[in-house]
Coordinates of C-alpha atoms in Angstrom, one line a residue:
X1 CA 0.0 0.0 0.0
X2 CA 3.0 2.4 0.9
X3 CA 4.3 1.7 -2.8
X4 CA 0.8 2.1 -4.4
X5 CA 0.9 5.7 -3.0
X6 CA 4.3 6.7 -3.7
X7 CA 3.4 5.5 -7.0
X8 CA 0.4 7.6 -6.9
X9 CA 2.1 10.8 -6.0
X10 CA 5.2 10.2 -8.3
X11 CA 2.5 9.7 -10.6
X12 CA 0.5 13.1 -10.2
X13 CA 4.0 15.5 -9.9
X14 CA 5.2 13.9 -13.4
X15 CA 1.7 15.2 -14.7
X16 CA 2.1 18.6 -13.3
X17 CA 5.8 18.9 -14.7
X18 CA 4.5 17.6 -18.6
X19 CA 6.2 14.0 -18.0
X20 CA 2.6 12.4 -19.3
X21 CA 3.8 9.2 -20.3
X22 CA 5.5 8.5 -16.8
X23 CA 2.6 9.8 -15.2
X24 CA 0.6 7.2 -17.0
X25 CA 3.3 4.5 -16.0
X26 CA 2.9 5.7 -12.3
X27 CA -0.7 6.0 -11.6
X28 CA -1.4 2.4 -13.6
X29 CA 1.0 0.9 -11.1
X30 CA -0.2 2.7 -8.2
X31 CA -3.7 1.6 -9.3
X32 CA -2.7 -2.2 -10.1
X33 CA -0.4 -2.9 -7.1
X34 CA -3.7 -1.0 -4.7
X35 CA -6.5 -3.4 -6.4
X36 CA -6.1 -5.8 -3.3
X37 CA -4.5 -3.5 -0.6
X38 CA -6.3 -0.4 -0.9
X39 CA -9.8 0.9 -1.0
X40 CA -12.8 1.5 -4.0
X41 CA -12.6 4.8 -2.8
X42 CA -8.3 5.1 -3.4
X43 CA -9.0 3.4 -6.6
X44 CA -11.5 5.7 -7.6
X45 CA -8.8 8.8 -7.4
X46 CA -6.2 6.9 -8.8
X47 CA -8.8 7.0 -11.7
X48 CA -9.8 10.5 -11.9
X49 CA -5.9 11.3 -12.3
X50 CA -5.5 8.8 -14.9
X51 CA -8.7 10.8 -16.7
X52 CA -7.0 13.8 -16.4
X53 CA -3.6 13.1 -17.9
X54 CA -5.3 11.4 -20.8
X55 CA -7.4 14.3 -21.2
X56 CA -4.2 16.6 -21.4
X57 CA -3.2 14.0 -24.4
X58 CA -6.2 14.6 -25.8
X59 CA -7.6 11.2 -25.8
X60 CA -11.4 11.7 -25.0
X61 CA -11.9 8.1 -25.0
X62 CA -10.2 7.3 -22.7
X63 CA -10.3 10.3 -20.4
X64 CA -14.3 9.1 -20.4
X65 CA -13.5 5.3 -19.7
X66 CA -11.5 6.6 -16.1
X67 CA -14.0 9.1 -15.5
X68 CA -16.6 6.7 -15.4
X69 CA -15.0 4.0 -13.3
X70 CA -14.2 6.8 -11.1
X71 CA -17.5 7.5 -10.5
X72 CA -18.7 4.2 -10.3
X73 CA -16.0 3.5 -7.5
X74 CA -16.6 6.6 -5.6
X75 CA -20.4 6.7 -6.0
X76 CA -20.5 5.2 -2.0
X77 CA -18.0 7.9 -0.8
X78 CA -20.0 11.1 -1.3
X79 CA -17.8 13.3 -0.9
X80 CA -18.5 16.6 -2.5
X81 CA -14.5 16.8 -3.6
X82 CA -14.9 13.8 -5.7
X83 CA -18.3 15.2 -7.3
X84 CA -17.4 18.3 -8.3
X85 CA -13.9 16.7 -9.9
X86 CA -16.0 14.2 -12.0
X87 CA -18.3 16.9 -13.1
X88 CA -15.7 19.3 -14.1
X89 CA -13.8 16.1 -16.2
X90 CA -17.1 15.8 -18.2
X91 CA -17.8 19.1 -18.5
X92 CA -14.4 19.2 -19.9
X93 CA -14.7 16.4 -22.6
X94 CA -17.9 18.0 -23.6
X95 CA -16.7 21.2 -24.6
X96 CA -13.6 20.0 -26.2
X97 CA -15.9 17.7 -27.9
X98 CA -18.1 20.7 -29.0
X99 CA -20.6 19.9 -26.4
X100 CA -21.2 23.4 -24.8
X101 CA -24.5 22.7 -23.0
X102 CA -23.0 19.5 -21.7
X103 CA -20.3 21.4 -20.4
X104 CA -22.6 24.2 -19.3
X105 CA -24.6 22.1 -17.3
X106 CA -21.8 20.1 -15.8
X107 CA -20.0 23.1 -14.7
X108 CA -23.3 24.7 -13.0
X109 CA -23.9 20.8 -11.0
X110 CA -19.8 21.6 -10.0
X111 CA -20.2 24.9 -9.2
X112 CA -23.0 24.5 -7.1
X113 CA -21.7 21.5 -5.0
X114 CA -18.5 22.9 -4.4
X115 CA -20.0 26.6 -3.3
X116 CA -22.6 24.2 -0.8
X117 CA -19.6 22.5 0.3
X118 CA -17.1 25.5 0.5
X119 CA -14.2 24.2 -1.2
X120 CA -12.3 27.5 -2.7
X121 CA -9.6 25.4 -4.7
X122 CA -12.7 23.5 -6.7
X123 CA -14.4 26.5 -7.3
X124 CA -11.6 28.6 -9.1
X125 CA -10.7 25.4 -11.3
X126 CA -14.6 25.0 -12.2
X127 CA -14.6 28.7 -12.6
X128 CA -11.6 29.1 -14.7
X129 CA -12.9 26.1 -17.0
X130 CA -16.4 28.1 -17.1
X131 CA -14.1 31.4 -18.4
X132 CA -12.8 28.9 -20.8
X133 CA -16.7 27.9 -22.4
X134 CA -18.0 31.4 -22.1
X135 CA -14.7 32.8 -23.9
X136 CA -15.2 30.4 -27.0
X137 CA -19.1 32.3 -27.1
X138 CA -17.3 35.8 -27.6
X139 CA -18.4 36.7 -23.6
X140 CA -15.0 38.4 -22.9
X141 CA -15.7 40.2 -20.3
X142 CA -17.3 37.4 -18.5
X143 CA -14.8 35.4 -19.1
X144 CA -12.4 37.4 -17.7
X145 CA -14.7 38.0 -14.8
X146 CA -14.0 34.4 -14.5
X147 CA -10.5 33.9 -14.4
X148 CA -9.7 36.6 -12.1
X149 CA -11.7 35.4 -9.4
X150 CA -9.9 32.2 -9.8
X151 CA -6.4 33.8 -10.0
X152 CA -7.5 35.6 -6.8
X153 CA -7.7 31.9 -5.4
X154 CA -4.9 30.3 -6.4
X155 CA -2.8 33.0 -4.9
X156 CA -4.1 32.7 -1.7
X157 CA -3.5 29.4 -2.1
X158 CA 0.2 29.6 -3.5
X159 CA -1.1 27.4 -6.3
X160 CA 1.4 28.4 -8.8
X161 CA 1.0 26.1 -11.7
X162 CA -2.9 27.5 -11.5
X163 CA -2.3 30.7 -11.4
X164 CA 0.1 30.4 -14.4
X165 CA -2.6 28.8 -16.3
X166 CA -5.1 31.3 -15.3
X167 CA -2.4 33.7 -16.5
X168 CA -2.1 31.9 -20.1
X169 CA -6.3 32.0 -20.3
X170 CA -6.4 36.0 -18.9
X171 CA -3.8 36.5 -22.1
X172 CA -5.8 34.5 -24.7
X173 CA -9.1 36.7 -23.6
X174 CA -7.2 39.8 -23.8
X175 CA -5.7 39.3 -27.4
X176 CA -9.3 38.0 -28.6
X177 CA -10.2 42.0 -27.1
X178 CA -7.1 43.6 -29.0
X179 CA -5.0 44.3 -26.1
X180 CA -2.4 43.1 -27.3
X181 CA 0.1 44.6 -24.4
X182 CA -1.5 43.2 -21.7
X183 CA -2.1 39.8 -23.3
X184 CA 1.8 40.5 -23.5
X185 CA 1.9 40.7 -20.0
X186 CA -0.6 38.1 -19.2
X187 CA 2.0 35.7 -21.2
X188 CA 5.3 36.9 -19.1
X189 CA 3.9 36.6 -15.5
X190 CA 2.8 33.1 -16.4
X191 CA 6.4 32.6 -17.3
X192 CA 7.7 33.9 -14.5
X193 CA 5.7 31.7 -12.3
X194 CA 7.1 29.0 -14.1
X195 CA 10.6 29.7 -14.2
X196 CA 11.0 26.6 -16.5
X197 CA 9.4 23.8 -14.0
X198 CA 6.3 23.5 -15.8
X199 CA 6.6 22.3 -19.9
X200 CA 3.4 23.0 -20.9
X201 CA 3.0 26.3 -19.2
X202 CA 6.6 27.3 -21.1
X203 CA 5.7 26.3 -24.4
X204 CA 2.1 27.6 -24.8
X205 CA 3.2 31.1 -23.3
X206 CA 5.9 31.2 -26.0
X207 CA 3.2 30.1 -28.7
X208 CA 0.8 32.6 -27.5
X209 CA 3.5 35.3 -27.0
X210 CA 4.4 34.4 -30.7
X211 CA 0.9 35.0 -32.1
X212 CA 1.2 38.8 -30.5
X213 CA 4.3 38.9 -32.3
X214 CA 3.4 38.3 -35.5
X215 CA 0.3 40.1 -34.8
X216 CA 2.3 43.3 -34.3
X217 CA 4.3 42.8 -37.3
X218 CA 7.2 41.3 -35.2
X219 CA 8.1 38.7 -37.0
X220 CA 12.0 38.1 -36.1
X221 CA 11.0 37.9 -33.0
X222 CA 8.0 35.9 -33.0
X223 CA 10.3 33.3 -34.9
X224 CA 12.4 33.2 -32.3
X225 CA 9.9 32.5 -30.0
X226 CA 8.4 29.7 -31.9
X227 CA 12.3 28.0 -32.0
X228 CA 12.2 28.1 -28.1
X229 CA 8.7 26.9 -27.7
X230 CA 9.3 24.2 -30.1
X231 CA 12.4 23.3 -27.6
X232 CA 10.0 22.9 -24.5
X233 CA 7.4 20.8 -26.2
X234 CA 10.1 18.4 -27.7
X235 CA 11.1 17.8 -24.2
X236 CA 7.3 16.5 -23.5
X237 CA 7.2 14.6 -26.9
X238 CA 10.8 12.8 -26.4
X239 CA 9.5 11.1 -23.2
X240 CA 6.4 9.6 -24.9
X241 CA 7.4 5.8 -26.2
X242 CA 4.0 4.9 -26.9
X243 CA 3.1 6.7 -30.2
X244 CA -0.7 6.2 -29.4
X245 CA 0.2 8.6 -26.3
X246 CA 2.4 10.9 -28.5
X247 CA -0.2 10.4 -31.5
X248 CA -3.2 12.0 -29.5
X249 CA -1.0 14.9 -28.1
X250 CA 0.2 16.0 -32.0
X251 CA -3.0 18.1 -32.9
X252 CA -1.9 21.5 -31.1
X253 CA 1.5 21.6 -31.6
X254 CA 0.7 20.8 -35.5
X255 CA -0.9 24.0 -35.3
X256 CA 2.0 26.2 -34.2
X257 CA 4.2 24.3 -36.5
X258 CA 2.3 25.4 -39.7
X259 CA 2.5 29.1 -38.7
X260 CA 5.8 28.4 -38.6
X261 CA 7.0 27.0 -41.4
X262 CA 5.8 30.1 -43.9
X263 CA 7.0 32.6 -41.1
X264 CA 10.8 30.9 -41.5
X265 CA 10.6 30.4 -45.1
X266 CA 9.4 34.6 -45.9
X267 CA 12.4 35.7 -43.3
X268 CA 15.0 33.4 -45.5
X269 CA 15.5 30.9 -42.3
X270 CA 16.2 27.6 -44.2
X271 CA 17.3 26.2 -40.8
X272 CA 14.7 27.4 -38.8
X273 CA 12.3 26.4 -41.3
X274 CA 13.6 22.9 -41.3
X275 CA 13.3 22.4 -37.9
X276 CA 10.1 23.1 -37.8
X277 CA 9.3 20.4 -41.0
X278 CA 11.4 17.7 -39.1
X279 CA 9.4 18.4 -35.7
X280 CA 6.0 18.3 -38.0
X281 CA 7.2 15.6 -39.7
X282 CA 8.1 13.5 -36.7
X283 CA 4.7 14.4 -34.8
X284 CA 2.6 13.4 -38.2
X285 CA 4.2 10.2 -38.5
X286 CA 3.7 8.9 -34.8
X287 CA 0.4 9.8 -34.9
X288 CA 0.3 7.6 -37.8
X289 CA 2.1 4.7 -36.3
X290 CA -0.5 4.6 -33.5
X291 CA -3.8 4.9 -35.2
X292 CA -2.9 2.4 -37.8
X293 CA -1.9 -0.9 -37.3
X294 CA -2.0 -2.2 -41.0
X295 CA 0.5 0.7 -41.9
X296 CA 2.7 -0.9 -45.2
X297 CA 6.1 1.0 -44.8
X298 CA 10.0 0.4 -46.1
X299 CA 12.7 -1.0 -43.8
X300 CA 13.2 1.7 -41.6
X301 CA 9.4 1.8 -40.5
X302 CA 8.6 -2.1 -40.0
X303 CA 12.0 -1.1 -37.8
X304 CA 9.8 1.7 -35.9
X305 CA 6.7 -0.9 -35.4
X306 CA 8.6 -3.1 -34.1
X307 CA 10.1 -1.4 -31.4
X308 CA 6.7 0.1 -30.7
X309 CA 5.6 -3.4 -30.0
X310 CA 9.0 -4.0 -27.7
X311 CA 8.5 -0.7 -25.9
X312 CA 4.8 -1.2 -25.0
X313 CA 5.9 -5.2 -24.0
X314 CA 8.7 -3.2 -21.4
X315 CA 6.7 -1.2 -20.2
X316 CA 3.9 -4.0 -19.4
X317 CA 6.7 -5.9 -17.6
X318 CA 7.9 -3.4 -15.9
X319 CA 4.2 -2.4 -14.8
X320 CA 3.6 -6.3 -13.7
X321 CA 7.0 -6.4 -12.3
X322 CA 5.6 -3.9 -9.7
X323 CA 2.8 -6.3 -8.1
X324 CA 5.7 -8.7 -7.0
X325 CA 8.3 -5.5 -5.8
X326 CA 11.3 -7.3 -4.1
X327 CA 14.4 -6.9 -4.6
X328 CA 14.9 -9.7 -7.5
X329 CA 11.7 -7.6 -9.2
X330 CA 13.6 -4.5 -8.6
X331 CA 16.6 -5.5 -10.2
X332 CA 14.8 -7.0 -13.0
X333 CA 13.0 -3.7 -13.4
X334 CA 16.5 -1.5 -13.5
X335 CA 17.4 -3.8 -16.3
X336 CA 14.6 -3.6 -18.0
X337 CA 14.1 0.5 -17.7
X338 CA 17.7 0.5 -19.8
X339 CA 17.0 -1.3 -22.1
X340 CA 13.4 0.8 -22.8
X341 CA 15.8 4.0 -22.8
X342 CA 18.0 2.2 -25.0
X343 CA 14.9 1.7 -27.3
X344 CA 13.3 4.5 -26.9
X345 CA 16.2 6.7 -27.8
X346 CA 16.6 4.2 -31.3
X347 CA 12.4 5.0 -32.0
X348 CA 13.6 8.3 -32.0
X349 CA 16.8 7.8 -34.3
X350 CA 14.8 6.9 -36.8
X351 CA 12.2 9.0 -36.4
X352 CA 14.7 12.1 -37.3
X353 CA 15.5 10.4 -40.7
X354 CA 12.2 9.9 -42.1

């Protein structure tokens, strides 16, 4: 049980630092060695987490899948905590899904129970993720309304990877209202609070602070900060060694890399602009490799399914290792994490020359 939850909170500070896939790795341990040692009520948050980092890879699917066996395993707790998280998941899905009175209605059940219940931190994330729906409906002002009153929250809570994020949202309504130097602003205090720890939060400022760039007819320097966002996300993408995991994550960073590639080709950047088709490139093609399984390739890509089918096989050991954790399992495990960086590092060898 002591393991389970080590595993568990290895599991959620890898998601909060961008390491998705050994967040993943942590929280499926944590939730298989628990099945006979811990409660419905343990496995149930083990779930939500897993819902949540597969909802930061964009897989829907499977974000739903843990969501619902979350609930289902924490329908006997009560507890208003685990309520309002579910409901804010859903709500989530929906309006990524294009569900907006899903999510609308989700967000008001959330809202409600966690106002009833006077839990401040689950308010400003159900709040911010409100400022999020009502900001794709043109409300700017509302939305903004929003995400102040949960940035308000987060720093009486020191919650700084929140408050960053409410930051990046704060920035993204400002821009869609045309001020451009605060969304500026917005962008660099959420970099500040970062100060590097947090992947996600350093790329997607850069991205954003890139659009203002360009938008002001800065285009040397939104280049440049494309080349360093596009630095911070490879450091998320060259720890996935699942493509199905990389393969769902490819759709925004596909989008920053086709602004890209015209903005480095007009400034004469042949360099630039072919880092930005070999990052494309490489994204396009695991996302290929893991939705189809009858792919017909050359050599070098019946090479790349094959050590897709070794990696996944490690990491299944090393996961089943974990049930039996002595010191013979242990050891066996060492060996076998090598070998999956040893393979891992090849996938992405050969990724670079296609």
């Amino acid at each position: 049980l002591t393991l389970s939850n080590d595993l568990f909170n290895l599991g959620n500070a890898h998601a909060k630092s961008g390491h998705y896939q050994l967040a993943l790795q942590s929280l499926e341990a944590a939730l298989e060695l628990g099945k006979k040692a811990t409660t419905a009520s343990r496995s149930g948050l083990i779930e939500l987490y897993l819902a949540r980092v597969w909802l930061q890879l964009k897989n829907h699917t499977l974000a739903l899948e843990h969501v619902d066996r979350a609930e289902e395993l924490l329908s006997q707790t009560k507890q208003a905590d685990s309520q309002v998280n579910i409901a804010r998941l859903r709500a989530r899905i929906c309006y990524e899904l294009g569900d907006q009175d899903k999510a609308l209605s989700c967000l008001t059940h959330a809202l409600d129970v966690a106002g009833h219940n006077n839990i401040p931190t689950q308010t400003a994330l159900t709040l911010r993720l409100l400022g999020e729906v009502v900001l794709s409906q043109q409300e700017i002002a509302q939305a903004q309304d929003n995400f102040n009153r949960s940035l308000e929250t987060f720093k009486q809570l020191a919650m700084q990877l929140e408050q960053a994020n409410c930051l990046l949202s704060l920035a993204r309504a400002a821009w869609l209202g045309q001020n451009l130097p605060q969304a500026r602003d917005y962008c660099q205090q959420a970099l500040d609070l970062s100060r590097g720890d947090y992947l996600e939060i350093e790329w997607r400022a850069r991205a954003q602070l890139a659009e203002l760039e360009l938008q002001s007819g800065q285009d040397q320097h939104a280049l440049a900060l494309i080349t360093e966002a596009a630095q911070y996300l490879s450091r998320i993408q060259r720890q996935f060694w699942q493509p199905a995991v990389a393969g769902t994550y490819a759709h925004e960073p596909a989008q920053m890399f086709a602004s890209a590639l015209p903005l480095a080709t007009r400034l004469d950047q042949p360099e630039a602009a072919l880092q930005f088709m070999e990052a494309n490139k490489a994204t396009t093609l695991v996302n290929q490799l893991g939705s189809s399984s009858n792919h017909s390739a050359g050599k070098t890509e019946k090479e790349l399914s094959q050590l897709r089918s070794e990696i996944n096989w490690m990491q299944n050991q090393i996961q089943v290792n974990l049930s039996g954790a002595n010191m013979q399992t242990l050891l066996q495990m060492r060996s076998l994490r090598k070998e999956l960086q040893v393979k891992s590092r090849r996938y992405e060898a050969l990724i670079s020359q296609l």
